[in-house]
Coordinates of C-alpha atoms and ligand atoms in Angstrom, one line a residue:
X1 CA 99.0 323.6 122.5
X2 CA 99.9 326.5 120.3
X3 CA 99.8 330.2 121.7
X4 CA 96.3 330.5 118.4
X5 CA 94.6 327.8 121.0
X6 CA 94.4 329.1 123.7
X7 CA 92.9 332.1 123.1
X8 CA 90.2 332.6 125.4
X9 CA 89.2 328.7 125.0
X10 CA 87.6 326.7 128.1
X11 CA 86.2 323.7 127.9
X12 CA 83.1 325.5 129.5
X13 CA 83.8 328.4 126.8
X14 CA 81.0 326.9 124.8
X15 CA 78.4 328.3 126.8
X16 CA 78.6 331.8 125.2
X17 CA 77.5 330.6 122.4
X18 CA 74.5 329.4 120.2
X19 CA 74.6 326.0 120.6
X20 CA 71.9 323.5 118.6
X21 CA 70.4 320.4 119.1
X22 CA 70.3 320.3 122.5
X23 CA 68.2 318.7 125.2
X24 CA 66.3 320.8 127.1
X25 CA 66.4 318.5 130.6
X26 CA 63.1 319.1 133.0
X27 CA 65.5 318.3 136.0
X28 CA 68.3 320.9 136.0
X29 CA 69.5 319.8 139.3
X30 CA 69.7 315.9 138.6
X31 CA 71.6 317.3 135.0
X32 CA 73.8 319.0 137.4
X33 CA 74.9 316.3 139.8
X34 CA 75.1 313.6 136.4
X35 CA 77.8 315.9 134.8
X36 CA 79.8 316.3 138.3
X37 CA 79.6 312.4 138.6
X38 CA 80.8 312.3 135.1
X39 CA 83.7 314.4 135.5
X40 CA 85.2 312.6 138.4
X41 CA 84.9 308.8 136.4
X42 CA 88.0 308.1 134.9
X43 CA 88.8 309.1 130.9
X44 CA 87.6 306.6 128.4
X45 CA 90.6 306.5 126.1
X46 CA 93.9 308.1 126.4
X47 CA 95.2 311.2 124.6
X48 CA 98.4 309.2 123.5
X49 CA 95.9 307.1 121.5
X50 CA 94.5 310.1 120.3
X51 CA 97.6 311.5 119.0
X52 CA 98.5 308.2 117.6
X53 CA 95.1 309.0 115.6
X54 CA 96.3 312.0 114.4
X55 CA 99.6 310.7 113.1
X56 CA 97.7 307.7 111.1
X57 CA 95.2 310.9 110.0
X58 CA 98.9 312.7 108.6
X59 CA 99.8 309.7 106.6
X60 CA 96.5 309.1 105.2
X61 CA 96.7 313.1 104.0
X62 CA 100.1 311.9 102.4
X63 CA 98.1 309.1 100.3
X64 CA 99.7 306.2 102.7
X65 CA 97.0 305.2 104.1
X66 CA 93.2 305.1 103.8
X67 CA 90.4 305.6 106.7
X68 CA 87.8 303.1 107.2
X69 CA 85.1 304.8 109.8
X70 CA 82.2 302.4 110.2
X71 CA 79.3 301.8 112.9
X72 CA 75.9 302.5 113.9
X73 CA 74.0 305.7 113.0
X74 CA 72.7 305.8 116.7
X75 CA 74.3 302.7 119.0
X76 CA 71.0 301.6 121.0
X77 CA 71.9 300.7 124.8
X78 CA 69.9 297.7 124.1
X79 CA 72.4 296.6 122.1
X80 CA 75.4 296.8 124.3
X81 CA 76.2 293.2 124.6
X82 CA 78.6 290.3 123.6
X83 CA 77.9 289.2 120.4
X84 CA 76.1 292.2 118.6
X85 CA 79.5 294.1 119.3
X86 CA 81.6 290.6 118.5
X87 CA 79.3 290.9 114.8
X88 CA 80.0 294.2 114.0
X89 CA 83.8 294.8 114.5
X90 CA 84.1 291.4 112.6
X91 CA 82.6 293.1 109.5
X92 CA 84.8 296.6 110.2
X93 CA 88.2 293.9 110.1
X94 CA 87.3 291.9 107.1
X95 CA 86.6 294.8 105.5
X96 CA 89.6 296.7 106.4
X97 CA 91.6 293.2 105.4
X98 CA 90.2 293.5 102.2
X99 CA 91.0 296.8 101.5
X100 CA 94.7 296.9 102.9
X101 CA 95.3 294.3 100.2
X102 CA 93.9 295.9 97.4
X103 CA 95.4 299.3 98.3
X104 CA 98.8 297.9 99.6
X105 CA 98.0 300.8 102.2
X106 CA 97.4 300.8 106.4
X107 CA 93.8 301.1 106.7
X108 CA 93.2 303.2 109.7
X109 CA 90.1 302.1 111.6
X110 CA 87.7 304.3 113.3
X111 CA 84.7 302.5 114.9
X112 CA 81.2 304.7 115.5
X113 CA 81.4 302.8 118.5
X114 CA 81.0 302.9 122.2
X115 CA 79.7 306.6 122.6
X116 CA 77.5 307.4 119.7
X117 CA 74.4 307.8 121.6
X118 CA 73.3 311.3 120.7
X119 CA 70.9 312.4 117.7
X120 CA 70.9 315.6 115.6
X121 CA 66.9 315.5 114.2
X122 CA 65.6 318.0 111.6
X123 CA 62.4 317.9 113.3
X124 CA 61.4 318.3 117.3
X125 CA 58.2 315.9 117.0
X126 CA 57.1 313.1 115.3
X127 CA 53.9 311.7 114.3
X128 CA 53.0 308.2 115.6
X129 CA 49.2 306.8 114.7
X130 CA 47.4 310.4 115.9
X131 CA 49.7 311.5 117.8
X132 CA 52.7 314.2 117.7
X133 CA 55.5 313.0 120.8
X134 CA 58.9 314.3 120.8
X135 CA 61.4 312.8 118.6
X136 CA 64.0 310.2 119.7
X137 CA 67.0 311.9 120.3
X138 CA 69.6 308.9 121.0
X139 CA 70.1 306.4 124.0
X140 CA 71.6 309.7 126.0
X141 CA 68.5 311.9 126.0
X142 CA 65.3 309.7 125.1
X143 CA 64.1 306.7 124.7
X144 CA 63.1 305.5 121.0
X145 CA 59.7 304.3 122.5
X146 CA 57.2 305.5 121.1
X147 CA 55.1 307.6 123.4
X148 CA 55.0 311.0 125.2
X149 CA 56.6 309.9 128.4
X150 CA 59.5 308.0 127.0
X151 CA 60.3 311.2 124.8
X152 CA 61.1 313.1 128.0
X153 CA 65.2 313.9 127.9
X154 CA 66.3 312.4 131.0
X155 CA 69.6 313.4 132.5
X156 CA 70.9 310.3 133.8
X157 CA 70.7 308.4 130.7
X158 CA 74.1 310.7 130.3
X159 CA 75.4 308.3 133.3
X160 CA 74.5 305.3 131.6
X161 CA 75.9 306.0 128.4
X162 CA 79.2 306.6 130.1
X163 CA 79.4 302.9 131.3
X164 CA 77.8 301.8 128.4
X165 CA 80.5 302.9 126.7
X166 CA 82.9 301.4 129.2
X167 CA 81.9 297.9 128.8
X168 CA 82.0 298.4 124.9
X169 CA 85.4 299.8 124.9
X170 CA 86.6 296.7 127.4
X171 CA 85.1 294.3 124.7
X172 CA 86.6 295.9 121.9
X173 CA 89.8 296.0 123.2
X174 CA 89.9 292.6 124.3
X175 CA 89.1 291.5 121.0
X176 CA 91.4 293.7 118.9
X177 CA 94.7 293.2 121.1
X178 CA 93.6 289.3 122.2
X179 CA 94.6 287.9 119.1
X180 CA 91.1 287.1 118.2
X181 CA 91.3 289.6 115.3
X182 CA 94.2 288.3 113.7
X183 CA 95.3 288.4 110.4
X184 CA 94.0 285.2 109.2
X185 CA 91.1 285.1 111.6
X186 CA 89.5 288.1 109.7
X187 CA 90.9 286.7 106.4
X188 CA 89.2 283.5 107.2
X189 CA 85.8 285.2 107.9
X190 CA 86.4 286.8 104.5
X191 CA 86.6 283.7 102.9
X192 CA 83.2 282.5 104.6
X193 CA 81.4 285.5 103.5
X194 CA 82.4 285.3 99.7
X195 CA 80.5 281.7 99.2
X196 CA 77.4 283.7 100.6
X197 CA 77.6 286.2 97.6
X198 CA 76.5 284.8 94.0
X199 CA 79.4 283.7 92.3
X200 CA 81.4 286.7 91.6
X201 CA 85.2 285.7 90.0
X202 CA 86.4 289.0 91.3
X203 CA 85.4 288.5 94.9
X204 CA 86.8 284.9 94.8
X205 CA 90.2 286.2 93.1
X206 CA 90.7 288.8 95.9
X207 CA 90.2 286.3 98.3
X208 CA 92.3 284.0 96.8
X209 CA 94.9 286.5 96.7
X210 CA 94.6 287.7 100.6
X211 CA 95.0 283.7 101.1
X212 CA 98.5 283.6 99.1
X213 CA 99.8 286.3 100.8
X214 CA 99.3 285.2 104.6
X215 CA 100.7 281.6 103.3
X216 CA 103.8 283.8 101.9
X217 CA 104.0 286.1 105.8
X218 CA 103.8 282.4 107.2
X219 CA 106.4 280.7 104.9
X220 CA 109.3 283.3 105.5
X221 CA 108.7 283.3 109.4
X222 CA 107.0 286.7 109.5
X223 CA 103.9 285.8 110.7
X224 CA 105.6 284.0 114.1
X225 CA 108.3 286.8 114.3
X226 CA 105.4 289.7 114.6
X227 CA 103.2 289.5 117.4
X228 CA 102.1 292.5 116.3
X229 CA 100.0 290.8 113.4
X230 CA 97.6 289.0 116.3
X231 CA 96.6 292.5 116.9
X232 CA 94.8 295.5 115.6
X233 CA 94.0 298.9 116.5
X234 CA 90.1 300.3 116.3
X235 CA 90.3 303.7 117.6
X236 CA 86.2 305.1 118.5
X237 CA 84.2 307.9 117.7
X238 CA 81.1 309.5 117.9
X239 CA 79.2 312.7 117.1
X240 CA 80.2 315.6 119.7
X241 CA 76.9 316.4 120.0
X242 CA 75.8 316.8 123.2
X243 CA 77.6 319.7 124.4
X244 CA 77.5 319.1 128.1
X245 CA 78.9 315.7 128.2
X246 CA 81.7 316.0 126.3
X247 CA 82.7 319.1 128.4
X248 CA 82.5 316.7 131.4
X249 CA 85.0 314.1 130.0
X250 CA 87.4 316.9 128.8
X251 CA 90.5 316.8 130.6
X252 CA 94.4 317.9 130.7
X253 CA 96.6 315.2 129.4
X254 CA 99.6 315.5 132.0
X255 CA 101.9 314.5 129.6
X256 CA 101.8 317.4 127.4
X257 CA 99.6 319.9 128.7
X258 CA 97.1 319.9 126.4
X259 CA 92.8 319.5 126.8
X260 CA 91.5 316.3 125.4
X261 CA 88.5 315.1 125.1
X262 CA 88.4 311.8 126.6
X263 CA 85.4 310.4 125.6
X264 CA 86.4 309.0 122.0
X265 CA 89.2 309.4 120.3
X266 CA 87.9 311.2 117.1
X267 CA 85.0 313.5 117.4
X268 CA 82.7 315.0 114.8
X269 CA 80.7 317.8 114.3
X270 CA 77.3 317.3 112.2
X271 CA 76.3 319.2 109.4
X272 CA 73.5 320.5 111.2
X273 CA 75.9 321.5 114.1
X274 CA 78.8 323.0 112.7
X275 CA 77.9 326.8 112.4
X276 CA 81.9 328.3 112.4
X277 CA 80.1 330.9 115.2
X278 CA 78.3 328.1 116.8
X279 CA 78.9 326.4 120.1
X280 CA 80.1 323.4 118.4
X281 CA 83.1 324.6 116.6
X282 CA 83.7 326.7 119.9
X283 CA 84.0 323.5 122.2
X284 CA 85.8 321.2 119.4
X285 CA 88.5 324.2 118.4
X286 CA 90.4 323.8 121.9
X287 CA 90.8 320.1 122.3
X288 CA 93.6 318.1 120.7
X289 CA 92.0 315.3 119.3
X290 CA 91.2 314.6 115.5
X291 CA 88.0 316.6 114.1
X292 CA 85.9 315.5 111.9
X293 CA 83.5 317.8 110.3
X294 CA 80.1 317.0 108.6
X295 CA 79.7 318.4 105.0
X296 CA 76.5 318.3 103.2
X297 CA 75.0 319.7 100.0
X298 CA 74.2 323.1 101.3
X299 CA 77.2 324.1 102.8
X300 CA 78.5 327.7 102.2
X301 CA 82.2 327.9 101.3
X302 CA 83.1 331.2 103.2
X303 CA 81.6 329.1 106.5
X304 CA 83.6 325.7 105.2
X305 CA 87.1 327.9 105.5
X306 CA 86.3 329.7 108.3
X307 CA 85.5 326.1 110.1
X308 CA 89.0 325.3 108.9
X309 CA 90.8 328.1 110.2
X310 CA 89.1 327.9 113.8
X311 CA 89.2 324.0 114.1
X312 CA 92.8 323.7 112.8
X313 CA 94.9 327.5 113.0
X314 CA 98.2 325.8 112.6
X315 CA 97.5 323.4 110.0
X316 CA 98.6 320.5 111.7
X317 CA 98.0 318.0 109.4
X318 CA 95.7 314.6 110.6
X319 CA 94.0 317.0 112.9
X320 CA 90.9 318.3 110.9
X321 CA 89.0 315.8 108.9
X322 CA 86.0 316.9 105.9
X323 CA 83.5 313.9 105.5
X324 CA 81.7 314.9 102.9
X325 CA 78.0 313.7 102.1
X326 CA 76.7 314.9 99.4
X327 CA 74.8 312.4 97.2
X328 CA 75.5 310.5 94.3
X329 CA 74.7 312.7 92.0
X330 CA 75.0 316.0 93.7
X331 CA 78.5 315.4 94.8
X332 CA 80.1 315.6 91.1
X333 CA 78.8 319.6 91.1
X334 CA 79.5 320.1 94.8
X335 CA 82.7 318.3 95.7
X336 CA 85.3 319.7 93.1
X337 CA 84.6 323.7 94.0
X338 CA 85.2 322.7 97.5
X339 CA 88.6 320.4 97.0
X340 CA 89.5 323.6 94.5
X341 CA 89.0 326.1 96.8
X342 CA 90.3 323.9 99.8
X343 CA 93.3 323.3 97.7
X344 CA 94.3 326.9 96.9
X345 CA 94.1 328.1 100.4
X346 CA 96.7 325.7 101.1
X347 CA 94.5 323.6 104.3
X348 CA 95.8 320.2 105.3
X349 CA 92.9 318.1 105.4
X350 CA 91.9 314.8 105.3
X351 CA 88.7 314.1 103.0
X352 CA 86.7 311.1 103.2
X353 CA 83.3 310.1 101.6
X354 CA 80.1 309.3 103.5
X355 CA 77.7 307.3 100.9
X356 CA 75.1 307.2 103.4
X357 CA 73.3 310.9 104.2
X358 CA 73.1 312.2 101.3
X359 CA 71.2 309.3 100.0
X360 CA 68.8 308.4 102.4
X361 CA 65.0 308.6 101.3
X362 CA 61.1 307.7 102.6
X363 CA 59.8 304.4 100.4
X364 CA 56.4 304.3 99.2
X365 CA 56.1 302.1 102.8
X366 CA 57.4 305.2 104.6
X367 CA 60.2 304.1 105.3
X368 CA 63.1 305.1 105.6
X369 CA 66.2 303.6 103.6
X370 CA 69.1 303.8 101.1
X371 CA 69.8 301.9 97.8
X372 CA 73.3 300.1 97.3
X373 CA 73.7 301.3 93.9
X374 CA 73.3 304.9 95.3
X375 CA 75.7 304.8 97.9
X376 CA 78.5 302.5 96.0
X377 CA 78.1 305.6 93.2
X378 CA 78.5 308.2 95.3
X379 CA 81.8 306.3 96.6
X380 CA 82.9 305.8 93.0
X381 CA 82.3 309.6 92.4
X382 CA 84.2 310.5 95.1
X383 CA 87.2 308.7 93.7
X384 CA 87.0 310.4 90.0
X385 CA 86.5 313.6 91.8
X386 CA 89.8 313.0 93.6
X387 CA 91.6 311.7 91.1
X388 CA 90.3 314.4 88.2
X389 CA 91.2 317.5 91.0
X390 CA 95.0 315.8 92.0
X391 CA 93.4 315.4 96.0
X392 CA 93.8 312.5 97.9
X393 CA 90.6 310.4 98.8
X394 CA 91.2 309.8 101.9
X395 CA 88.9 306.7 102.8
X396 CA 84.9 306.2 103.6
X397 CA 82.7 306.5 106.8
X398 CA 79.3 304.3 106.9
X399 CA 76.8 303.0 108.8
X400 CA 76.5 299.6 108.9
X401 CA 75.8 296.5 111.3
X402 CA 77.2 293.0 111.4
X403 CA 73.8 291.4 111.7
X404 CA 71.4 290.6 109.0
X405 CA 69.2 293.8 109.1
X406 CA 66.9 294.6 106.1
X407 CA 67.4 298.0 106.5
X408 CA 69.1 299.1 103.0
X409 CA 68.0 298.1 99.3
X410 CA 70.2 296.2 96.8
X411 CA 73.5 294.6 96.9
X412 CA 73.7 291.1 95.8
X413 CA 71.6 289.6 97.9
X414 CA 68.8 292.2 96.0
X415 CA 67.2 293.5 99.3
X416 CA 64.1 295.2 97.9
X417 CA 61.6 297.7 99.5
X418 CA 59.1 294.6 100.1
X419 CA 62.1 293.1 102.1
X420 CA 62.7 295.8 104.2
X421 CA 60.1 295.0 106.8
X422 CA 61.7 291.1 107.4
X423 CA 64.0 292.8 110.0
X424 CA 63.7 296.5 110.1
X425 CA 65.7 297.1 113.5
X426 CA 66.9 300.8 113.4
X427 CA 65.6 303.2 115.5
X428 CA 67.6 305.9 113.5
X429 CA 68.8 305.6 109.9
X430 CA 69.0 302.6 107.6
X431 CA 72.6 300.6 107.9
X432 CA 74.1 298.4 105.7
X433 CA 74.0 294.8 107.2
X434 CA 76.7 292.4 107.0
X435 CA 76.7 291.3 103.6
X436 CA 76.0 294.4 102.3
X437 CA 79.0 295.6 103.8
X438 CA 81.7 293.1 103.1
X439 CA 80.4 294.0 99.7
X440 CA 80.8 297.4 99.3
X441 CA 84.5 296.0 100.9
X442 CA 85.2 294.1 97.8
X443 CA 84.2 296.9 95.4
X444 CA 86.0 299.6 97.3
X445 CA 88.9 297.3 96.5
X446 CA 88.6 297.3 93.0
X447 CA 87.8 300.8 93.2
X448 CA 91.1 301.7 94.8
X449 CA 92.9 299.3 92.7
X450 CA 91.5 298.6 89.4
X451 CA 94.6 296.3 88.5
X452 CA 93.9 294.1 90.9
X453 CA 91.4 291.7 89.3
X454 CA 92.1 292.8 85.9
X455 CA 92.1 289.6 83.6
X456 CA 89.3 288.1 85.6
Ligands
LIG1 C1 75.1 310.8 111.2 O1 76.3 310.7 111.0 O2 74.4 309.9 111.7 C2 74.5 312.2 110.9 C3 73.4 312.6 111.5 O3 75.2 312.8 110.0 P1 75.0 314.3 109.3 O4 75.5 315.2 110.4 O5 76.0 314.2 108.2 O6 73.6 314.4 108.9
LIG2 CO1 73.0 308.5 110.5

């Protein structure tokens, strides 16, 4: 760590300052002994994998690679097991097959997976039939149930997160580095997923393509010669929300030195958390993994540049990432200032697009959801931003789910609002569902490369 880092920097330093959106726990003692018993279980991931993270993070800033950041909005601890995890990470590696091929370009994956149990909510209560209960605040402080008792923040869901997390990570890893997610595994579930679209010549071209060039890899003995193509790499990440848990899996990586946080390997900050004199910034500004920050349509740019200098004083590039989310329409006033201004003061940072927050809304059912059209747009603006300012887009982060949720309008499957109640699951904001997201895949790809399927 550089001399800038140091400076005054705990991992407790946080304390000091205002920190937002967090639980208040009844039971300060039993908060006490779950964060001691945290402390002493061993790190989820290693920092070398974090660093690794920040090198793929470099290349994507030099436009050789794109980010593909995908998960829940909230991961419910009901849904820790086998095959709901097996669903979604086999949407996150078609997809990324998809768009390596169309962009020629490593697609560095970043699950919101096996620690995103905490909640930012813009309001403290909600109101269910007559009455006002505390909102849900994630599978770490609440339960999403809806009454008063459920809503009390209860320490030692902190505890179970922690192994919840475990047993995610073990499956994930199993799958990505047991040859379950190889190559033509995932290109093969590609291939299954296009017949469920309506005939679309472009989908069935890319496809067709993907196909030609695994049968080339396999014809001049690359495919047997690289073990390496029977495995992939998800790295995971979550909100850095709740304050006091991360400071409990924060530790010294005895290779280098250096404070990681050992609970993910990339960690963000929210767009309602990431005041540059808040708590937030404070804690994330002294460990060495990858940031992430939140950007939304009312940011400030004097707070968006301070952020940058605290959260990355050297300028190491991969290390701070802006995901903006801004709206589909909003974003083509609010995004070029901000790559401007970002440009001429010379930051290294990586800039990817989430579709999904800025264009979530209440339906005339009240409920809440998010058109396809919107978000694809916002994801197409994002692009001609890019391209028009001479910025890299660096990739896209979304919520989604491998199951069939109706949770999102649109796509080709036309999901409409009188849908949405067929299988309304989330207990946070509306995801994508499978289809929908091996969709957005295929569009990204022609998006990125608009060559690709020309002629069809
Ligand atoms: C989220 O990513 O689920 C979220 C709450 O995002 P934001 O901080 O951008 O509102
Ligand atoms: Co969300």
């Amino acid at each position: 760590m550089t001399k800038k880092k140091q400076d005054k920097w705990t991992k407790a330093s946080w304390r000091s300052f205002s920190a937002k959106q967090q639980p208040v726990w009844p039971d300060s003692n039993a908060c006490e002994e779950t964060l001691k018993k945290i402390s002493q279980l061993p790190a989820l991931v290693f920092a070398g994998e974090s660093r690794s993270l920040g090198q793929d993070l470099a290349e994507v800033l030099e436009g050789r690679a794109f980010v593909l950041q995908a998960g829940e909005c909230s991961e419910d601890y009901d849904r820790c097991h086998g095959p709901y995890i097996h669903n979604l990470l086999k949407v996150i590696l078609q997809m990324s097959v998809i768009i390596t091929y169309a962009g020629e370009k490593k697609v560095v994956k970043i699950g919101r997976i096996a620690g995103q149990y905490a909640k930012p909510r813009s309001s403290d209560t909600e109101k269910v039939g007559k009455l006002i209960i505390p909102s849900y605040r994630g599978d770490m402080v609440n339960s999403p149930d809806p009454s008063p008792e459920a809503r009390v923040p209860d320490p030692r869901r902190m505890l179970e997160g922690y192994f919840r997390a475990t047993a995610t990570l073990n499956l994930v890893r199993a799958f990505t580095k047991g040859g379950y997610a190889a190559l033509d595994q995932a290109h093969a579930w590609s291939e299954a997923s296009v017949k469920s679209f309506p005939a679309n010549p472009k989908y069935e071209e890319l496809v067709r393509g993907i196909k030609k060039a695994i049968a080339f890899m396999d014809a001049i003995g690359i495919k047997n010669s690289n073990p390496d193509l029977n495995q992939v790499s998800l790295y995971t990440s979550h909100e850095a929300l709740l304050l006091e848990y991360e400071e409990a899996m924060t530790r010294i990586d005895t290779t280098t030195g250096d404070w990681y946080d050992t609970s993910a390997n990339m960690l963000w900050i929210g767009d309602r958390t990431r005041h540059p004199e808040g708590a937030h910034v404070e804690f994330m500004r002294g460990v060495c993994n990858p940031v992430g920050v939140k950007i939304g349509p009312s940011y400030v740019m004097d707070d968006i540049k301070k952020i940058a200098e605290k959260l990355n004083p050297d300028n190491i590039p991969g290390r701070l990432t802006m995901i903006t989310r801004l709206g589909a329409e909003k974003i083509n006033f609010l995004l070029p200032p901000l790559l401007r201004e970002m440009k001429k003061e010379g930051f290294n940072i990586v800039w990817i697009c989430d579709p999904m927050h800025g264009n979530t809304y209440i339906n005339r059912h009240s409920q809440k959801t998010r058109k396809y059209k919107d978000i694809l747009k916002e994801i197409i603006n994002f692009w001609k931003i890019h391209q028009a300012e001479g910025t890299i887009a660096g990739g896209v982060h979304l919520e989604l789910t491998g199951d069939n949720v109706t949770e999102c309008t649109g796509g080709s499957l036309r999901v409409q609002d009188k849908d949405l109640r067929l299988n309304y699951q989330t207990n946070c904001d509306p995801r994508l569902n499978a289809e929908q997201a091996v969709e957005l895949a295929f569009k990204l790809a022609t998006i990125i490369n608009p060559y690709l399927t020309r002629g069809v």
